[in-house]
Every structure is written in C-alpha cells, then in structure tokens.
CSV table of C-alpha atoms in Angstrom, one decimal:
chain,number,residue,atom,x,y,z
O,1,MET,CA,-41.9,-4.0,17.9
O,2,LYS,CA,-41.8,-8.0,18.1
O,3,ASN,CA,-41.6,-8.5,14.9
O,4,HIS,CA,-39.3,-6.0,14.3
O,5,LYS,CA,-37.0,-7.2,16.7
O,6,SER,CA,-37.2,-10.9,15.3
O,7,VAL,CA,-36.1,-9.1,11.8
O,8,PHE,CA,-33.0,-7.5,13.5
O,9,MET,CA,-32.2,-10.8,15.7
O,10,VAL,CA,-32.2,-12.8,11.9
O,11,ILE,CA,-29.7,-10.1,10.2
O,12,CYS,CA,-27.4,-10.4,13.4
O,13,CYS,CA,-27.3,-14.4,13.2
O,14,TYR,CA,-26.6,-13.8,9.3
O,15,ILE,CA,-23.9,-11.2,9.6
O,16,LEU,CA,-22.5,-13.7,12.2
O,17,LEU,CA,-22.2,-16.9,10.6
O,18,ASN,CA,-21.0,-15.2,7.3
O,19,PHE,CA,-18.1,-13.8,9.6
O,20,VAL,CA,-17.4,-17.0,10.9
O,21,ILE,CA,-17.9,-18.7,7.4
O,22,GLY,CA,-15.1,-15.8,5.9
O,23,ILE,CA,-12.6,-16.7,8.9
O,24,ARG,CA,-12.5,-20.5,8.2
O,25,GLY,CA,-12.6,-19.7,4.4
O,26,SER,CA,-9.6,-17.5,5.0
O,27,ALA,CA,-8.0,-20.1,7.1
O,28,ALA,CA,-8.8,-22.8,4.6
O,29,ALA,CA,-7.2,-20.6,2.0
O,30,ASP,CA,-4.2,-20.5,4.6
O,31,THR,CA,-4.2,-23.8,4.7
O,32,GLU,CA,-4.2,-24.6,1.3
O,33,ILE,CA,-1.8,-22.7,-0.3
O,34,ALA,CA,0.7,-24.1,2.7
O,35,THR,CA,0.2,-27.2,1.7
O,36,SER,CA,0.0,-27.4,-2.3
O,37,ASN,CA,2.9,-28.3,-4.6
O,38,LYS,CA,0.9,-26.7,-7.6
O,39,ILE,CA,1.5,-23.0,-8.8
O,40,PRO,CA,-1.6,-22.0,-10.3
O,41,GLU,CA,-1.6,-20.9,-13.6
O,42,GLY,CA,-1.7,-17.0,-15.3
O,43,PRO,CA,0.6,-14.3,-16.5
O,44,PRO,CA,4.3,-15.0,-15.3
O,45,LEU,CA,4.2,-12.3,-13.1
O,46,PHE,CA,1.0,-13.7,-11.2
O,47,LYS,CA,2.7,-17.1,-11.4
O,48,THR,CA,5.7,-15.6,-9.8
O,49,ILE,CA,4.2,-13.5,-7.0
O,50,LYS,CA,1.7,-16.6,-5.9
O,51,GLY,CA,4.7,-19.1,-5.8
O,52,ALA,CA,6.8,-17.3,-4.0
O,53,LYS,CA,3.7,-17.0,-1.8
O,54,THR,CA,2.9,-20.8,-1.4
O,55,TYR,CA,6.7,-21.2,-1.6
O,56,ILE,CA,7.3,-19.5,2.1
O,57,VAL,CA,4.0,-20.3,3.8
O,58,LYS,CA,4.3,-24.2,2.9
O,59,HIS,CA,8.1,-23.7,4.7
O,60,GLN,CA,7.3,-22.3,8.0
O,61,ASN,CA,8.1,-24.2,10.7
O,62,ARG,CA,5.7,-25.3,13.8
O,63,ASP,CA,7.9,-22.5,16.2
O,64,GLY,CA,6.0,-20.0,14.1
O,65,GLY,CA,9.3,-19.0,12.9
O,66,TRP,CA,11.2,-19.3,8.8
O,67,PRO,CA,14.4,-20.9,8.2
O,68,LEU,CA,17.4,-20.1,5.6
O,69,VAL,CA,16.3,-23.3,3.9
O,70,PRO,CA,13.8,-25.5,4.3
O,71,GLY,CA,14.2,-28.1,6.8
O,72,GLY,CA,16.5,-25.8,9.1
O,73,ASP,CA,15.7,-24.4,12.3
O,74,SER,CA,13.9,-21.2,12.6
O,75,ASN,CA,15.8,-18.0,12.4
O,76,VAL,CA,15.1,-14.2,13.4
O,77,GLU,CA,16.5,-13.0,10.2
O,78,ASN,CA,14.4,-15.0,7.8
O,79,THR,CA,11.5,-14.7,9.6
O,80,ALA,CA,11.2,-11.4,9.7
O,81,PHE,CA,11.8,-11.2,6.0
O,82,ALA,CA,8.9,-13.8,5.6
O,83,ILE,CA,6.6,-11.7,7.9
O,84,TRP,CA,7.5,-8.1,5.2
O,85,ALA,CA,7.2,-10.1,1.9
O,86,LEU,CA,4.3,-11.8,2.7
O,87,ILE,CA,2.3,-8.6,4.2
O,88,ASP,CA,3.8,-6.4,1.3
O,89,ALA,CA,2.0,-9.0,-1.2
O,90,GLY,CA,-1.6,-8.8,0.6
O,91,TRP,CA,-1.3,-11.6,3.2
O,92,GLY,CA,-3.7,-10.1,6.1
O,93,THR,CA,-1.8,-9.4,9.1
O,94,GLY,CA,-4.3,-11.3,11.2
O,95,SER,CA,-4.0,-14.6,9.6
O,96,GLU,CA,-2.2,-17.3,11.7
O,97,VAL,CA,0.5,-17.7,9.4
O,98,ILE,CA,1.5,-14.2,10.7
O,99,ARG,CA,0.4,-14.5,14.0
O,100,MET,CA,2.6,-17.2,14.6
O,101,GLY,CA,5.3,-15.3,12.6
O,102,VAL,CA,4.9,-12.2,15.7
O,103,ALA,CA,5.0,-14.8,18.3
O,104,TYR,CA,7.9,-16.2,17.5
O,105,LEU,CA,9.7,-12.5,16.9
O,106,ARG,CA,8.1,-11.5,20.2
O,107,ASN,CA,9.5,-14.8,21.8
O,108,THR,CA,13.5,-14.4,20.9
O,109,GLN,CA,14.0,-10.7,21.6
O,110,SER,CA,16.5,-10.0,24.1
O,111,ASP,CA,16.1,-8.4,27.1
O,112,ASP,CA,18.2,-5.3,26.0
O,113,GLY,CA,15.6,-4.9,23.0
O,114,SER,CA,17.9,-6.8,20.3
O,115,TRP,CA,17.4,-9.7,18.4
O,116,ASN,CA,20.6,-11.6,18.7
O,117,LYS,CA,22.5,-8.7,19.7
O,118,ASN,CA,22.9,-7.8,15.6
O,119,THR,CA,22.0,-4.8,14.2
O,120,ALA,CA,20.7,-5.9,10.7
O,121,HIS,CA,18.4,-8.8,12.4
O,122,THR,CA,17.0,-5.7,15.3
O,123,VAL,CA,16.0,-3.3,12.3
O,124,PHE,CA,14.4,-6.4,10.1
O,125,ALA,CA,12.9,-7.7,13.4
O,126,LEU,CA,11.3,-3.7,13.5
O,127,ILE,CA,10.0,-3.9,9.7
O,128,ALA,CA,8.4,-7.0,10.0
O,129,LEU,CA,6.7,-6.1,13.0
O,130,THR,CA,5.7,-2.7,12.0
O,131,THR,CA,4.5,-4.2,9.3
O,132,ALA,CA,2.1,-6.5,11.4
O,133,GLU,CA,1.4,-3.5,12.8
O,134,THR,CA,1.8,-5.0,16.5
O,135,ASP,CA,4.0,-4.9,19.3
O,136,SER,CA,4.2,-1.5,20.0
O,137,GLU,CA,6.4,-1.8,23.2
O,138,VAL,CA,8.4,-4.7,21.6
O,139,ARG,CA,9.4,-2.3,18.9
O,140,PHE,CA,10.0,0.4,21.1
O,141,LYS,CA,12.8,-1.6,22.9
O,142,GLY,CA,14.4,-2.7,19.5
O,143,LEU,CA,14.6,0.9,18.7
O,144,ARG,CA,16.4,2.3,22.1
O,145,TRP,CA,19.0,-0.8,21.2
O,146,LEU,CA,19.8,0.2,17.9
O,147,LYS,CA,20.1,4.0,19.0
O,148,LYS,CA,22.4,3.0,21.9
O,149,VAL,CA,24.9,1.1,19.9
O,150,GLN,CA,25.4,3.8,17.0
O,151,ASN,CA,28.7,4.6,17.3
O,152,ARG,CA,30.0,8.2,17.4
O,153,SER,CA,31.2,8.3,13.9
O,154,GLY,CA,27.8,7.6,12.8
O,155,GLY,CA,28.4,4.2,11.6
O,156,TRP,CA,26.9,0.8,13.1
O,157,GLY,CA,29.0,-2.6,13.2
O,158,LYS,CA,27.4,-5.9,13.4
O,159,GLN,CA,27.3,-5.3,17.5
O,160,GLU,CA,27.3,-3.4,20.0
O,161,ARG,CA,30.7,-1.5,20.6
O,162,SER,CA,32.0,-3.7,17.0
O,163,PRO,CA,33.9,-1.5,14.3
O,164,ASP,CA,31.9,0.7,12.0
O,165,ASN,CA,30.9,-1.4,9.2
O,166,VAL,CA,29.1,-0.8,5.6
O,167,LEU,CA,26.7,-3.4,5.0
O,168,TYR,CA,25.5,-3.0,8.7
O,169,THR,CA,25.2,0.8,8.8
O,170,ALA,CA,23.5,1.0,5.3
O,171,ALA,CA,20.9,-2.1,6.2
O,172,VAL,CA,20.2,-0.5,9.4
O,173,LEU,CA,19.5,3.2,7.6
O,174,ALA,CA,17.3,1.5,5.0
O,175,GLY,CA,15.3,-0.4,7.8
O,176,PHE,CA,14.8,3.1,9.3
O,177,ARG,CA,13.9,4.7,5.9
O,178,ARG,CA,10.9,1.9,5.7
O,179,LEU,CA,10.3,2.6,9.3
O,180,GLY,CA,9.4,5.9,8.3
O,181,PHE,CA,12.4,7.6,9.9
O,182,LYS,CA,13.6,11.2,7.9
O,183,GLN,CA,17.0,13.4,7.9
O,184,SER,CA,15.4,14.8,11.6
O,185,PHE,CA,16.2,11.9,13.5
O,186,GLU,CA,19.4,11.9,14.7
O,187,PRO,CA,21.1,8.7,13.9
O,188,VAL,CA,19.6,8.5,10.5
O,189,SER,CA,21.3,12.2,9.5
O,190,LYS,CA,24.7,10.8,11.1
O,191,GLY,CA,24.6,7.6,10.0
O,192,ALA,CA,24.2,8.9,6.3
O,193,ASP,CA,27.0,11.0,6.8
O,194,TRP,CA,29.3,8.6,7.6
O,195,LEU,CA,28.4,6.5,4.9
O,196,ALA,CA,28.5,8.7,2.0
O,197,GLY,CA,32.2,9.0,3.1
O,198,PHE,CA,32.9,5.5,2.1
O,199,ILE,CA,32.0,6.1,-1.8
O,200,ASN,CA,34.5,5.3,-4.1
O,201,HIS,CA,35.7,7.2,-7.1
O,202,ASP,CA,33.1,5.1,-9.6
O,203,GLY,CA,30.1,5.9,-7.4
O,204,GLY,CA,29.6,2.7,-5.9
O,205,TRP,CA,30.6,1.2,-2.5
O,206,ALA,CA,32.7,-1.4,-1.2
O,207,LEU,CA,33.1,-3.7,2.1
O,208,GLN,CA,36.6,-1.6,2.3
O,209,ARG,CA,37.7,2.1,0.8
O,210,GLY,CA,39.3,1.0,-2.7
O,211,MET,CA,38.0,-2.3,-3.4
O,212,GLN,CA,35.9,-3.0,-6.1
O,213,SER,CA,32.4,-1.4,-5.7
O,214,ASP,CA,29.8,-4.0,-5.0
O,215,ILE,CA,26.5,-3.9,-7.0
O,216,PHE,CA,25.0,-5.5,-3.8
O,217,LEU,CA,26.1,-3.4,-1.4
O,218,THR,CA,25.9,0.0,-3.3
O,219,SER,CA,21.9,-0.7,-3.9
O,220,TRP,CA,21.5,-1.3,0.1
O,221,VAL,CA,23.7,1.9,0.7
O,222,ILE,CA,21.4,3.9,-1.8
O,223,GLN,CA,18.3,3.6,0.0
O,224,GLY,CA,19.7,3.9,3.1
O,225,LEU,CA,21.2,7.6,1.8
O,226,GLU,CA,17.7,8.3,0.5
O,227,PRO,CA,16.2,10.3,3.4
O,228,VAL,CA,19.2,12.8,3.5
O,229,TYR,CA,21.0,12.8,0.3
O,230,ASP,CA,20.1,13.3,-3.5
O,231,ILE,CA,20.9,9.7,-5.1
O,232,ASP,CA,20.7,10.2,-8.6
O,233,ALA,CA,23.7,10.1,-9.6
O,234,GLN,CA,23.9,6.5,-7.7
O,235,ILE,CA,20.8,5.3,-9.9
O,236,ALA,CA,22.5,6.3,-12.6
O,237,TRP,CA,25.4,4.2,-11.7
O,238,LEU,CA,23.4,1.0,-10.5
O,239,LYS,CA,21.1,1.4,-13.7
O,240,GLN,CA,24.2,1.2,-16.1
O,241,LEU,CA,25.5,-2.1,-14.5
O,242,GLN,CA,22.1,-3.5,-15.6
O,243,ASN,CA,22.9,-6.7,-17.6
O,244,ARG,CA,21.3,-7.6,-20.8
O,245,ASP,CA,19.1,-10.6,-19.1
O,246,GLY,CA,17.3,-7.4,-16.8
O,247,GLY,CA,19.2,-8.6,-14.0
O,248,PHE,CA,22.3,-7.8,-11.5
O,249,GLY,CA,25.1,-9.6,-10.6
O,250,ARG,CA,27.5,-9.0,-7.8
O,251,TYR,CA,29.8,-7.1,-9.6
O,252,LYS,CA,30.2,-5.4,-12.8
O,253,ASN,CA,29.4,-8.4,-15.7
O,254,SER,CA,28.5,-10.5,-13.1
O,255,PRO,CA,26.4,-13.0,-13.8
O,256,SER,CA,22.9,-11.9,-12.0
O,257,ASP,CA,21.5,-13.0,-9.4
O,258,PRO,CA,17.8,-13.3,-8.0
O,259,GLU,CA,18.7,-11.8,-4.7
O,260,ILE,CA,21.1,-9.2,-6.1
O,261,THR,CA,18.7,-8.3,-8.3
O,262,ALA,CA,15.8,-7.5,-5.6
O,263,ILE,CA,17.9,-5.7,-3.8
O,264,ALA,CA,19.0,-3.1,-6.4
O,265,ILE,CA,15.0,-2.9,-7.4
O,266,LEU,CA,14.7,-1.6,-3.9
O,267,ALA,CA,17.7,0.9,-4.7
O,268,LEU,CA,15.4,2.0,-7.9
O,269,ALA,CA,12.4,2.0,-6.2
O,270,ALA,CA,13.8,4.3,-3.7
O,271,GLY,CA,15.4,6.6,-6.1
O,272,ASN,CA,11.8,7.2,-7.7
O,273,ASP,CA,13.2,5.5,-10.8
O,274,PRO,CA,10.6,4.8,-13.9
O,275,LEU,CA,8.9,1.6,-13.4
O,276,ASN,CA,10.1,0.8,-17.2
O,277,THR,CA,13.5,0.2,-15.7
O,278,ARG,CA,12.1,-2.1,-12.6
O,279,ARG,CA,10.0,-3.8,-15.0
O,280,VAL,CA,12.8,-5.3,-17.1
O,281,ALA,CA,14.3,-6.6,-13.9
O,282,THR,CA,11.7,-8.1,-12.7
O,283,ASP,CA,10.8,-9.9,-15.9
O,284,TYR,CA,14.3,-11.4,-15.0
O,285,LEU,CA,12.9,-12.6,-12.1
O,286,THR,CA,10.1,-14.3,-13.3
O,287,ASP,CA,12.5,-16.1,-16.0
O,288,ALA,CA,14.8,-17.2,-12.6
O,289,ARG,CA,11.9,-18.4,-10.8
O,290,GLN,CA,11.6,-22.3,-9.7
O,291,ASP,CA,9.1,-24.8,-10.3
O,292,ASP,CA,8.4,-24.7,-6.8
O,293,GLY,CA,8.0,-20.9,-6.6
O,294,SER,CA,11.6,-20.8,-4.8
O,295,PHE,CA,14.8,-18.5,-6.0
O,296,VAL,CA,18.1,-19.7,-6.3
O,297,SER,CA,20.7,-17.6,-5.2
O,298,ASN,CA,24.4,-18.1,-2.7
O,299,THR,CA,24.1,-14.8,-2.1
O,300,PRO,CA,23.2,-15.2,2.0
O,301,ILE,CA,26.8,-15.7,3.8
O,302,GLU,CA,25.7,-18.5,5.3
O,303,LEU,CA,25.3,-20.5,1.9
O,304,THR,CA,28.5,-22.0,0.2
O,305,GLU,CA,26.9,-22.7,-3.1
O,306,ARG,CA,24.1,-21.7,-5.0
O,307,MET,CA,20.4,-22.8,-3.9
O,308,ALA,CA,16.6,-22.7,-3.0
O,309,ASN,CA,16.8,-20.3,-0.2
O,310,LEU,CA,13.8,-18.6,2.3
O,311,GLN,CA,15.8,-15.0,2.3
O,312,SER,CA,16.2,-15.0,-1.5
O,313,THR,CA,12.5,-16.0,-2.3
O,314,CYS,CA,11.5,-13.4,0.0
O,315,PHE,CA,13.7,-10.1,-1.4
O,316,VAL,CA,12.0,-11.3,-4.4
O,317,LEU,CA,8.5,-10.9,-3.2
O,318,ILE,CA,9.4,-7.9,-1.7
O,319,ALA,CA,11.0,-6.4,-4.5
O,320,ILE,CA,8.0,-7.2,-6.7
O,321,HIS,CA,5.8,-5.4,-4.6
O,322,ALA,CA,8.1,-2.1,-4.1
O,323,LYS,CA,6.8,1.3,-4.7
O,324,THR,CA,8.3,4.8,-5.3
O,325,ALA,CA,7.4,8.0,-3.6
O,326,ASP,CA,5.4,9.3,-6.7
O,327,GLU,CA,4.1,5.5,-7.0
O,328,LEU,CA,2.6,5.6,-3.3
O,329,ALA,CA,1.4,9.3,-3.4
O,330,VAL,CA,-1.0,8.5,-6.3
O,331,GLU,CA,-1.9,5.3,-4.4
O,332,ARG,CA,-3.1,7.6,-1.2
O,333,SER,CA,-4.3,10.2,-3.6
O,334,VAL,CA,-6.8,7.1,-5.0
O,335,LYS,CA,-7.8,5.7,-1.6
C-alpha cells in the first residue's frame, strides 16, 4: 500500500507540474505575440489570421481595453470587438488578454445596464461577454436595458428615446442573432418587421428611405433580418455588387474596403451562402493586409481618413471565422 501511495503522489506531482508549465507556456505565448512585430511565414490566410491577432493583442492598453487606433484611449466598442475577434480565432477565454478585456467591460457598464447609454455599444459588449462565457448578471442587465429602450415602432435609436435609426436597429438585431435569439423573442420579430418596411426598391437599405442603397448598412440589415425573414433576394443583391477584386465598397462601383468587405462576408454567412463566394472576398482581405497585420479603412465614423485601426482589423478576423448554419451543423455533428 505504501508503494502504491508513493506512485500515486509521484503521478499527482507530475500532472501538477505539467499543468503549471502549460499555464506558463500559454502566458509566454501570449506575451510573445503581444510584443513581437514579426508576422509568421505560411499561406496567405494563415499569415492574415496570425497577423491580425498579433496586431490586436499588441495594442491592448494597460487598463485592459482597446482603442480605435494604437495609442488612443480605450473604448467599449473596440474592446468588445477585440474580445469577440480573438476568441472566434481560437484565443482562450481564460487567458490574461481576455480576462483583462472582460474586466474593462465589467467596470465600464453603467448602473442602468447599458454601456455609454448606446444601443450598439451595449449589444457589442454583450456579444463579447457571451463569447467569453462570463458575467451572466452583467449580461442580463444589458439585455434588459436593450429591451427597455426599444421604441414602440420596433426600431432602436442610438440612445433611449432617440428616433428610430436603421443602422442601430440592424446592429442590435444582428447582435441578438449572434446571441442566439430567434423570432420567438418579441424584440427580434418586432424589430425585424420595422426594418423590413424600410427596404429600397432595388432591394437594399439606406439611412433614409429613397437614398442610394448602402452595402455596409444592408449587410448589417441582412444579419438582423435572418431569424425572421427569407433573405435570399438580399443575398443575391449583395453578391451582384461584389467588385472584381473580390471586395465590397460602400456603394455600387465604390472602391473595395476591408471593413465593409468583412461585414458583407458576415451577411453572406448569415444567408448560408456557399463558401466559394466568401472565399473570393477573403482572398481580397489577405491581399489588403498591411505588413504589421492591420487593415486600413475609414469606415469607423470617428476617422476622417483611411488609416490602420483596431475596429476594421477585428471585423476582418471575425469575418474570416464566420460560419453558415450548415457549416455549424456539420461542425457540431463531427464533435
């Protein structure tokens, strides 16, 4: 019995030692990626994924949040995007990088449950925390606030009692879809009905009825409508506007832009579009990658000129890992 006990103790010590080494190795890997400027060699898509992750982790601020552009102040929106992107790309939810980001979101939630009293910021923060599988009470408060501030029409504005806004309504509904809410959730069906009433004659959406249809906006709308409506016609509309280089611009015949292309890929995935269509768009993204792993765009409303930024880079990483309902079903069946 003594020998058996000794062997048991040795095995336990061995397991514990390997566990500690594993944690240290993971932390060391995080640190190496966060401090390295070198993008690993490999196929273009591999380099794009690794480069984007490197860029995002490298520019996390000391307070745990992320800025829009490197060196700027942390903000809720980009912190949410970074957490979402990194975890979708395989980053561990228990890593220091993610835990610091989660703590930043937890600490910046308002007493009413919102983030910045902003509907889009709030739904993006909920996506990040849900993806990180943490803070259920914080998430419940945020969801309750979003339900509370939905207008009677079914739409959402930027803030409570703000006029209905197509982009904010689409963002909230797309967020609800990501969170797993279906048509049976009243805010989803009510919001989708409001959005559907603003379609342009050509099949797209604009910020104001009758204006030129906006590919970026329509791509968000498509994601928001999917749980309630058949979106095949909208997917066909979107595919017709893909540029020859594989990317998408803001309007028909506009130059391709990485962030707009990324949001279009998310819409295509929501529409269960075959991978080949998205692969062409992804090839454009691999070509658009900067040497440091970032992506250049002026799509974020805070930017007045095209520049490398965290928001666009995060959305590219999210889009590359987007899956259709069919792909998710196959993935689950394999598991």
